[in-house]
Coordinates of C-alpha atoms in Angstrom, one line a residue:
X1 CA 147.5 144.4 35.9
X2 CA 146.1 140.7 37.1
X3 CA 146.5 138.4 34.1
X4 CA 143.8 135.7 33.8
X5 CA 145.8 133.7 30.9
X6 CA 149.1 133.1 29.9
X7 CA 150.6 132.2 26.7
X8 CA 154.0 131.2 25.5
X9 CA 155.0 131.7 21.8
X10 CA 158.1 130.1 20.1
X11 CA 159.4 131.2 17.3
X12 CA 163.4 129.4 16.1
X13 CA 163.7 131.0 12.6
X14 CA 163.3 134.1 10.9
X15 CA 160.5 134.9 8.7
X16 CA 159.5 137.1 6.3
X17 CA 156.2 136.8 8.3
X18 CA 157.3 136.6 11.4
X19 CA 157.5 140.3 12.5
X20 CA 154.3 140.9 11.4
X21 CA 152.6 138.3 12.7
X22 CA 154.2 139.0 16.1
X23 CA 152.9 142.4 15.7
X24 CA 149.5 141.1 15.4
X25 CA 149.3 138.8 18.0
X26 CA 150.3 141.8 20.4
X27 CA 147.6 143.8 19.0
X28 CA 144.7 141.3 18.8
X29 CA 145.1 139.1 21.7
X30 CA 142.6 140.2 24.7
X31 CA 144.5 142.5 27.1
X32 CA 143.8 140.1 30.1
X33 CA 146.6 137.9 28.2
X34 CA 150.0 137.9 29.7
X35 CA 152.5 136.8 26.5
X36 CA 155.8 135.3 26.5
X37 CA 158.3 134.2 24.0
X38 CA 161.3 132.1 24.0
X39 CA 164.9 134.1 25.1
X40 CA 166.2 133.4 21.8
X41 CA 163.7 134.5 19.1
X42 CA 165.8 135.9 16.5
X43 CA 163.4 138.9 15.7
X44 CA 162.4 142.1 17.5
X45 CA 159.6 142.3 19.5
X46 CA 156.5 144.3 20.2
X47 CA 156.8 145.7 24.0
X48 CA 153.5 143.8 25.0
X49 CA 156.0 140.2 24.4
X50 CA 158.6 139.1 27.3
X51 CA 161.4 137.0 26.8
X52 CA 161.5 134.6 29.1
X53 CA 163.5 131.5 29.7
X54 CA 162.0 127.6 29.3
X55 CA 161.3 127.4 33.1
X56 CA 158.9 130.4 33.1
X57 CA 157.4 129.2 29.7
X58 CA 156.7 126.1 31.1
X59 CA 154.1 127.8 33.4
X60 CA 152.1 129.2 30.9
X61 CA 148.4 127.8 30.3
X62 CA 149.1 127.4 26.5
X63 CA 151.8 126.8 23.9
X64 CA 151.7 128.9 20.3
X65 CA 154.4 127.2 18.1
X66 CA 154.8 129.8 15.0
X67 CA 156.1 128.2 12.1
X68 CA 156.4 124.6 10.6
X69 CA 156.2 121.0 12.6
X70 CA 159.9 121.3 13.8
X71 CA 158.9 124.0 16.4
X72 CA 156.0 122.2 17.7
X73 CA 157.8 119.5 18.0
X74 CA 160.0 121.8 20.3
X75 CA 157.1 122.8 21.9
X76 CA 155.5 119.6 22.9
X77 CA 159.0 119.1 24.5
X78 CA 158.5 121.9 26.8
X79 CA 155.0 121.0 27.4
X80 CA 155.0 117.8 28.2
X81 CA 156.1 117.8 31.7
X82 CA 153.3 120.5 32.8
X83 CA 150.7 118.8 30.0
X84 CA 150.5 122.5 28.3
X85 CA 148.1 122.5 25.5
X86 CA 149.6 123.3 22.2
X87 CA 147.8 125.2 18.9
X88 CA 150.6 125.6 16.3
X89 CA 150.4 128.7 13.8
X90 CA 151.3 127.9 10.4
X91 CA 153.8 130.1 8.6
X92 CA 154.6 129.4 4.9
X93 CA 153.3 126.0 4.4
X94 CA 151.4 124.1 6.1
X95 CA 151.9 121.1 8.4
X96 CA 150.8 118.4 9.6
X97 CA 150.5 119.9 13.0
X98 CA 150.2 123.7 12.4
X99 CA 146.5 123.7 12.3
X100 CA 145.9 127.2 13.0
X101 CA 146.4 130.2 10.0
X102 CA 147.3 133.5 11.6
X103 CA 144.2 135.5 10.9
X104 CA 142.2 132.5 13.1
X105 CA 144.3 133.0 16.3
X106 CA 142.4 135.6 17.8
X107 CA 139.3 133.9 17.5
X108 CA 141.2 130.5 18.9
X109 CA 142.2 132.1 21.9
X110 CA 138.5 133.4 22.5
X111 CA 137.3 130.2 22.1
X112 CA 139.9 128.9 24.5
X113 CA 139.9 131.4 27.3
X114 CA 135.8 130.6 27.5
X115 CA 136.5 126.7 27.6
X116 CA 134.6 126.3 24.3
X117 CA 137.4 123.9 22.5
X118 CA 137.9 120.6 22.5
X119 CA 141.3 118.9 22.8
X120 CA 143.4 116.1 20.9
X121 CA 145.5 113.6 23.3
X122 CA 148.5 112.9 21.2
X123 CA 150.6 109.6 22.3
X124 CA 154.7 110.2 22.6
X125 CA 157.3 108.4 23.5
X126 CA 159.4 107.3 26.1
X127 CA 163.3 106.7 25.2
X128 CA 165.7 105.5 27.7
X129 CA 169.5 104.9 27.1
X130 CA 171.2 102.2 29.2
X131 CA 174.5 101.8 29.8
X132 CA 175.9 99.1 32.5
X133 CA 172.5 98.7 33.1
X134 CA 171.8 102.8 34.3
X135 CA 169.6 105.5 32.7
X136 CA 172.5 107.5 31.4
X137 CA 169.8 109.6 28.5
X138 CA 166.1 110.2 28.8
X139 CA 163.9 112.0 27.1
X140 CA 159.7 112.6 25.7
X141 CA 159.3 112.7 22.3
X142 CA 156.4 113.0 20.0
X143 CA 157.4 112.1 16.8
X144 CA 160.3 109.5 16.2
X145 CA 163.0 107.6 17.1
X146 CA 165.6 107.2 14.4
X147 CA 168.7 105.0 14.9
X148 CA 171.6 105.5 12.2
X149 CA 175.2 104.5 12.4
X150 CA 178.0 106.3 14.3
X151 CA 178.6 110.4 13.2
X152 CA 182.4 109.2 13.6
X153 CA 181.8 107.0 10.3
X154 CA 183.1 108.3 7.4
X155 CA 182.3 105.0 5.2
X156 CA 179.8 105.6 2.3
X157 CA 177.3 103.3 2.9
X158 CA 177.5 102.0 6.2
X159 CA 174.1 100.4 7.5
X160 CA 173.1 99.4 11.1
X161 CA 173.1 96.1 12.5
X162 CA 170.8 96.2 15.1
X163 CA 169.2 93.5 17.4
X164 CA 165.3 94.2 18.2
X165 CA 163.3 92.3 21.8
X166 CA 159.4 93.0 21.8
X167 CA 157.7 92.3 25.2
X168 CA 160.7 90.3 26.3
X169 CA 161.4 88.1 23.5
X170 CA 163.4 88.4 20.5
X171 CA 161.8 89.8 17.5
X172 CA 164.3 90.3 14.6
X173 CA 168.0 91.9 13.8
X174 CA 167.4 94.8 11.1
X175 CA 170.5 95.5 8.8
X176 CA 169.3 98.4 7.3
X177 CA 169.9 102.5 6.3
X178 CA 168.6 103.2 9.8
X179 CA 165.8 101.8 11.9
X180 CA 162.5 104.3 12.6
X181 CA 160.0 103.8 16.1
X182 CA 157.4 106.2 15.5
X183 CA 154.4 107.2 17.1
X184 CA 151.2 107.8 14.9
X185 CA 152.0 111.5 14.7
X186 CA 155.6 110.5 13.3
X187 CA 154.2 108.3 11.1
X188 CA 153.6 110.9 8.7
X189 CA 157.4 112.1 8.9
X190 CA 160.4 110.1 7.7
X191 CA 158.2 106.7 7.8
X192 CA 155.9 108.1 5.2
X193 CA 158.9 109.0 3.0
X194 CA 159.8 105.6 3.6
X195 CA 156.6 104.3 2.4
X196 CA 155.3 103.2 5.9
X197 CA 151.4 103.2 7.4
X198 CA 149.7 106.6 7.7
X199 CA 148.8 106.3 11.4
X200 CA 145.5 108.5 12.9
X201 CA 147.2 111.0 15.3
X202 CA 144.5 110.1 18.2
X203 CA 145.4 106.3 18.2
X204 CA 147.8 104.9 20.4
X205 CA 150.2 102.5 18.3
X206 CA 154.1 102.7 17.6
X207 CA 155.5 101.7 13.9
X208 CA 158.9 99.7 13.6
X209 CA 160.4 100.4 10.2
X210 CA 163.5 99.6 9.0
X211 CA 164.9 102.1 6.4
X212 CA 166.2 100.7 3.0
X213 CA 167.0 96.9 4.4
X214 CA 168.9 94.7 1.8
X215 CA 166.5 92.4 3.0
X216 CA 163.3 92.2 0.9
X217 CA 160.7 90.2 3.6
X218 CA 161.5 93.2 5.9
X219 CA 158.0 95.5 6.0
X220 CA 156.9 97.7 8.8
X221 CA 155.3 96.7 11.9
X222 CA 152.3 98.0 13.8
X223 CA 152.3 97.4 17.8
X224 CA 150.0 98.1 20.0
X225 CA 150.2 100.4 22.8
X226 CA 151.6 98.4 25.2
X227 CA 154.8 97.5 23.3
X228 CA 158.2 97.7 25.0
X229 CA 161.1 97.5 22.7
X230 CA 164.9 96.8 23.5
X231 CA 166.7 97.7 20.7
X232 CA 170.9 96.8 20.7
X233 CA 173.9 96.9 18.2
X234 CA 175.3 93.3 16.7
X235 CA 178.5 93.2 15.7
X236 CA 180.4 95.6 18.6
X237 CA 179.0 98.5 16.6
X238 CA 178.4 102.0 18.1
X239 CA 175.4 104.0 16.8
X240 CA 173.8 106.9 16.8
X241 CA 170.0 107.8 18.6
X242 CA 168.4 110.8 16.8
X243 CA 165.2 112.1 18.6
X244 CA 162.5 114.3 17.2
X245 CA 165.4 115.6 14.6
X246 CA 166.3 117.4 17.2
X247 CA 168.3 115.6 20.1
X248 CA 171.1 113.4 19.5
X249 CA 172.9 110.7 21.3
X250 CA 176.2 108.9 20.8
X251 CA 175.3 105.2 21.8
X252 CA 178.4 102.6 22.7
X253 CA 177.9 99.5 21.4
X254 CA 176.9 97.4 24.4
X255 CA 174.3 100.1 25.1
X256 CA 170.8 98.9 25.2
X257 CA 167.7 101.5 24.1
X258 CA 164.5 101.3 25.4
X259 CA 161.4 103.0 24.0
X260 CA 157.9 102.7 25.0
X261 CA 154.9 104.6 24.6
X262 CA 155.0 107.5 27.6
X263 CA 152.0 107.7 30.5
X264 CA 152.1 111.8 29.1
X265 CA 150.7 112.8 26.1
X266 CA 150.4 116.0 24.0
X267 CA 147.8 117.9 24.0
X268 CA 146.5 119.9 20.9
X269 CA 143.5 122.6 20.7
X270 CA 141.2 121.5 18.1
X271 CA 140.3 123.7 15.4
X272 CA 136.5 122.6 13.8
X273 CA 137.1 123.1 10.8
X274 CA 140.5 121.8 10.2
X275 CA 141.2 118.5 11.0
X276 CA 144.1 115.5 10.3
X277 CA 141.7 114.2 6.7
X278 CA 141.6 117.7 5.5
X279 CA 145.5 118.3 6.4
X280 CA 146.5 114.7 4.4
X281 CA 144.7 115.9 1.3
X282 CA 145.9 119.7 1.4
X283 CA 149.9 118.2 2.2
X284 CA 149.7 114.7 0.1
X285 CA 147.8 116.2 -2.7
X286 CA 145.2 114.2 -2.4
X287 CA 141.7 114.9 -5.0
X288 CA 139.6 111.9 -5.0
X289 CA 139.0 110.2 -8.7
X290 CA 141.2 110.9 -11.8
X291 CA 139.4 113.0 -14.4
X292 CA 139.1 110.6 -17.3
X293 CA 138.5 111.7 -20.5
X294 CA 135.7 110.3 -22.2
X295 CA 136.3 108.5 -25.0
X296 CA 135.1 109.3 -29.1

């Protein structure tokens, strides 16, 4: 049989839901669909799914994250060379970037295979590790940078002690818990925890926040989208480069990080009638006015 469309599924965790869902998709997605999972899926699978490695995934013409934002943040990894578009299913609860519930896939891919949805350009980042001067690390990412101290350090309380050049000119040394460079998707990650800017996903910005500083003039900073930033260690100290939660990196300490927004973005299918306001008042709780009672 020809296949017109191919899609690639990932699914990291096991789920109460999972199975079924799989299940589902096998028996609701249009025959013409050829469907692929990731080689390590920790559940069975229907006959119609192949397991297939991140090479042949890459090739598909779209990306179906099941689960929370961790696996699309996987997933915009593996798309980003090839520009796949992504539409994460939600299992459980529901993310910032799961936009899609279950029972509306098969009408998403419909919508998709006609070329009747729109799609949401996502900005990422562009991390480089330096040593001696040579790309020794590099990687996409479309969430956050997050720079801690050494694994190796066992001392409660250490903080980082970090030196911070914008555009070529010195900016600031951050002591801090750990210093944050997000994009606007990130910012509603560990930055938000933080109490950092809530960034619109479609803008194209980066946020510098420095976690926990003993320093009380220290705030977080909004650049624009042509902000490079070279980010070293004071002191002779080593650190460590966390990417996306995902990837880490064991940094010497006359290593110099770069990070910059990429030329490649993500790209998300856009649902109608779900979009980033309606996700920040179903996630943050968000009502509109408090109910007062009326007085005697």
């Amino acid at each position: 049989m020809k296949f017109e469309k191919s899609a690639s599924l990932l699914l990291f965790k096991k789920n109460p839901e999972a199975e079924k869902l799989l299940e589902r998709i096998a028996l609701e997605t249009p025959p013409e669909w050829r469907l692929l999972i990731n080689e390590d899926c920790p559940v069975p699978l229907p006959d119609r799914l192949v397991r297939s490695s991140p090479e042949e995934l890459r090739e598909s013409d779209l990306l179906l994250p099941l689960g929370g934002d961790g696996t699309v943040l996987s997933a915009a990894r593996l798309a980003a060379s090839n520009c796949i578009p992504i539409l994460g299913i939600h299992l459980g609860r529901t993310g910032f970037l799961t936009d899609c519930p279950p029972e509306k896939l098969q009408e998403a891919l419909l919508r998709f295979s006609e070329g009747k949805t729109e799609m949401q350009e996502r900005a990422t980042l562009s991390v480089k590790l330096l040593r001696n001067q040579k790309v020794i690390q590099e990687e996409t990412i479309l969430n956050e940078v997050q720079i801690n101290p050494p694994i190796s350090s066992h001392r409660f309380g250490q903080l980082v002690d970090l030196r911070v050049a914008l555009d070529g000119h010195y900016l600031t040394d951050y002591h801090a818990d750990f210093l944050l460079v997000t994009t606007p998707t990130g910012s509603t990650g560990y930055n938000l925890s933080a109490g950092g800017p809530i960034v619109h996903p479609e803008s194209k910005s980066i946020v510098l926040q420095a976690v926990n500083s003993p320093a009380l003039s220290v705030r977080p900073l909004v650049l624009d989208d042509k902000a490079h930033l070279v980010i070293t260690s004071n002191e002779s100290k080593d650190y460590t480069v966390l990417l996306d939660g995902r990837i880490t990196w064991q940094a010497e300490s006359h290593d110099q990080l770069q990070v910059e927004l990429s030329e490649q973005t993500a790209r998300f299918v856009k649902l109608d009638d779900y979009t980033f306001v309606d996700a920040l008042r179903e996630k943050l709780g968000w009502s509109g006015h408090l109910q007062q009672k009326r007085g005697r």
